[in-house]
Amino acid sequence: MTDDNAELKNYLERENRLKEWPSKRNKGKFQQLVLEYMASKFYQEVKYSEKEVNALLNQYHTFNDPALLRREMVERKLLARMRDGSAYWRPTVSE
Protein backbone atom coordinates (compact mmCIF):
# COMPACT_ATOMS: atom_id res chain seq x y z
CA MET A 1 0.00 0.00 0.00
CA THR A 2 1.41 3.40 -0.93
CA ASP A 3 1.68 6.20 1.60
CA ASP A 4 -1.06 8.10 -0.26
CA ASN A 5 -3.45 5.16 0.00
CA ALA A 6 -2.69 4.86 3.70
CA GLU A 7 -3.31 8.58 4.17
CA LEU A 8 -6.56 8.40 2.20
CA LYS A 9 -7.83 5.64 4.48
CA ASN A 10 -7.56 8.11 7.40
CA TYR A 11 -10.30 10.18 5.76
CA LEU A 12 -12.61 7.29 4.88
CA GLU A 13 -15.10 5.53 7.08
CA ARG A 14 -15.75 1.78 7.06
CA GLU A 15 -17.84 1.93 3.86
CA ASN A 16 -15.17 3.96 2.04
CA ARG A 17 -17.11 7.21 2.25
CA LEU A 18 -15.24 10.42 2.93
CA LYS A 19 -15.90 11.32 6.56
CA GLU A 20 -14.26 14.75 6.79
CA TRP A 21 -12.73 17.51 4.70
CA PRO A 22 -8.96 17.61 5.34
CA SER A 23 -7.37 20.76 6.67
CA LYS A 24 -4.90 22.67 4.49
CA ARG A 25 -1.87 21.28 6.30
CA ASN A 26 0.82 19.94 3.99
CA LYS A 27 -0.18 22.54 1.36
CA GLY A 28 -3.49 20.86 0.61
CA LYS A 29 -1.95 17.49 -0.30
CA PHE A 30 -4.68 15.57 1.51
CA GLN A 31 -7.43 17.71 0.03
CA GLN A 32 -6.09 16.88 -3.44
CA LEU A 33 -5.93 13.21 -2.51
CA VAL A 34 -9.57 13.03 -1.39
CA LEU A 35 -10.73 15.09 -4.39
CA GLU A 36 -9.00 12.69 -6.76
CA TYR A 37 -10.73 9.83 -4.95
CA MET A 38 -14.11 11.55 -5.34
CA ALA A 39 -13.43 12.37 -9.01
CA SER A 40 -12.72 8.70 -9.65
CA LYS A 41 -16.41 8.01 -8.97
CA PHE A 42 -17.39 9.86 -12.16
CA TYR A 43 -17.29 8.22 -15.58
CA GLN A 44 -15.38 9.99 -18.30
CA GLU A 45 -17.39 10.97 -21.38
CA VAL A 46 -20.62 11.19 -19.35
CA LYS A 47 -22.33 14.55 -18.79
CA TYR A 48 -23.96 15.04 -15.39
CA SER A 49 -26.46 17.64 -14.21
CA GLU A 50 -25.65 19.50 -10.99
CA LYS A 51 -28.33 17.41 -9.26
CA GLU A 52 -26.67 14.19 -10.47
CA VAL A 53 -23.23 15.43 -9.36
CA ASN A 54 -24.59 16.21 -5.90
CA ALA A 55 -26.32 12.83 -5.66
CA LEU A 56 -23.14 11.00 -6.63
CA LEU A 57 -21.02 13.00 -4.21
CA ASN A 58 -23.53 12.38 -1.43
CA GLN A 59 -23.08 8.63 -1.93
CA TYR A 60 -19.38 8.94 -1.17
CA HIS A 61 -19.15 11.42 1.68
CA THR A 62 -20.82 11.84 5.06
CA PHE A 63 -20.33 15.50 6.00
CA ASN A 64 -23.17 16.80 3.80
CA ASP A 65 -21.41 19.41 1.70
CA PRO A 66 -21.52 18.37 -1.96
CA ALA A 67 -21.18 22.02 -3.05
CA LEU A 68 -17.75 22.28 -1.41
CA LEU A 69 -16.56 19.10 -3.11
CA ARG A 70 -18.05 20.10 -6.48
CA ARG A 71 -16.46 23.57 -6.39
CA GLU A 72 -13.09 22.23 -5.33
CA MET A 73 -13.08 19.58 -8.05
CA VAL A 74 -13.94 22.18 -10.70
CA GLU A 75 -11.26 24.57 -9.41
CA ARG A 76 -8.64 21.82 -9.54
CA LYS A 77 -9.83 20.68 -12.98
CA LEU A 78 -10.89 17.25 -11.77
CA LEU A 79 -14.39 18.08 -13.03
CA ALA A 80 -15.26 20.44 -15.85
CA ARG A 81 -18.51 22.34 -16.17
CA MET A 82 -20.48 24.38 -18.63
CA ARG A 83 -20.25 28.07 -17.85
CA ASP A 84 -23.95 28.18 -16.89
CA GLY A 85 -23.61 25.10 -14.64
CA SER A 86 -25.98 23.05 -16.80
CA ALA A 87 -23.54 20.13 -17.21
CA TYR A 88 -20.50 18.66 -15.50
CA TRP A 89 -18.11 15.97 -16.69
CA ARG A 90 -14.82 14.34 -15.83
CA PRO A 91 -12.31 15.76 -18.30
CA THR A 92 -9.98 13.59 -20.29
CA VAL A 93 -6.24 14.11 -19.98
CA SER A 94 -6.18 16.20 -23.16
CA GLU A 95 -8.83 18.73 -22.00
Coordinates of C-alpha atoms in Angstrom, one line a residue:
M1 CA 0.0 0.0 0.0
T2 CA 1.4 3.4 -0.9
D3 CA 1.7 6.2 1.6
D4 CA -1.1 8.1 -0.3
N5 CA -3.4 5.2 0.0
A6 CA -2.7 4.9 3.7
E7 CA -3.3 8.6 4.2
L8 CA -6.6 8.4 2.2
K9 CA -7.8 5.6 4.5
N10 CA -7.6 8.1 7.4
Y11 CA -10.3 10.2 5.8
L12 CA -12.6 7.3 4.9
E13 CA -15.1 5.5 7.1
R14 CA -15.7 1.8 7.1
E15 CA -17.8 1.9 3.9
N16 CA -15.2 4.0 2.0
R17 CA -17.1 7.2 2.3
L18 CA -15.2 10.4 2.9
K19 CA -15.9 11.3 6.6
E20 CA -14.3 14.7 6.8
W21 CA -12.7 17.5 4.7
P22 CA -9.0 17.6 5.3
S23 CA -7.4 20.8 6.7
K24 CA -4.9 22.7 4.5
R25 CA -1.9 21.3 6.3
N26 CA 0.8 19.9 4.0
K27 CA -0.2 22.5 1.4
G28 CA -3.5 20.9 0.6
K29 CA -2.0 17.5 -0.3
F30 CA -4.7 15.6 1.5
Q31 CA -7.4 17.7 0.0
Q32 CA -6.1 16.9 -3.4
L33 CA -5.9 13.2 -2.5
V34 CA -9.6 13.0 -1.4
L35 CA -10.7 15.1 -4.4
E36 CA -9.0 12.7 -6.8
Y37 CA -10.7 9.8 -4.9
M38 CA -14.1 11.6 -5.3
A39 CA -13.4 12.4 -9.0
S40 CA -12.7 8.7 -9.7
K41 CA -16.4 8.0 -9.0
F42 CA -17.4 9.9 -12.2
Y43 CA -17.3 8.2 -15.6
Q44 CA -15.4 10.0 -18.3
E45 CA -17.4 11.0 -21.4
V46 CA -20.6 11.2 -19.3
K47 CA -22.3 14.5 -18.8
Y48 CA -24.0 15.0 -15.4
S49 CA -26.5 17.6 -14.2
E50 CA -25.7 19.5 -11.0
K51 CA -28.3 17.4 -9.3
E52 CA -26.7 14.2 -10.5
V53 CA -23.2 15.4 -9.4
N54 CA -24.6 16.2 -5.9
A55 CA -26.3 12.8 -5.7
L56 CA -23.1 11.0 -6.6
L57 CA -21.0 13.0 -4.2
N58 CA -23.5 12.4 -1.4
Q59 CA -23.1 8.6 -1.9
Y60 CA -19.4 8.9 -1.2
H61 CA -19.2 11.4 1.7
T62 CA -20.8 11.8 5.1
F63 CA -20.3 15.5 6.0
N64 CA -23.2 16.8 3.8
D65 CA -21.4 19.4 1.7
P66 CA -21.5 18.4 -2.0
A67 CA -21.2 22.0 -3.1
L68 CA -17.7 22.3 -1.4
L69 CA -16.6 19.1 -3.1
R70 CA -18.1 20.1 -6.5
R71 CA -16.5 23.6 -6.4
E72 CA -13.1 22.2 -5.3
M73 CA -13.1 19.6 -8.1
V74 CA -13.9 22.2 -10.7
E75 CA -11.3 24.6 -9.4
R76 CA -8.6 21.8 -9.5
K77 CA -9.8 20.7 -13.0
L78 CA -10.9 17.2 -11.8
L79 CA -14.4 18.1 -13.0
A80 CA -15.3 20.4 -15.8
R81 CA -18.5 22.3 -16.2
M82 CA -20.5 24.4 -18.6
R83 CA -20.3 28.1 -17.9
D84 CA -24.0 28.2 -16.9
G85 CA -23.6 25.1 -14.6
S86 CA -26.0 23.0 -16.8
A87 CA -23.5 20.1 -17.2
Y88 CA -20.5 18.7 -15.5
W89 CA -18.1 16.0 -16.7
R90 CA -14.8 14.3 -15.8
P91 CA -12.3 15.8 -18.3
T92 CA -10.0 13.6 -20.3
V93 CA -6.2 14.1 -20.0
S94 CA -6.2 16.2 -23.2
E95 CA -8.8 18.7 -22.0

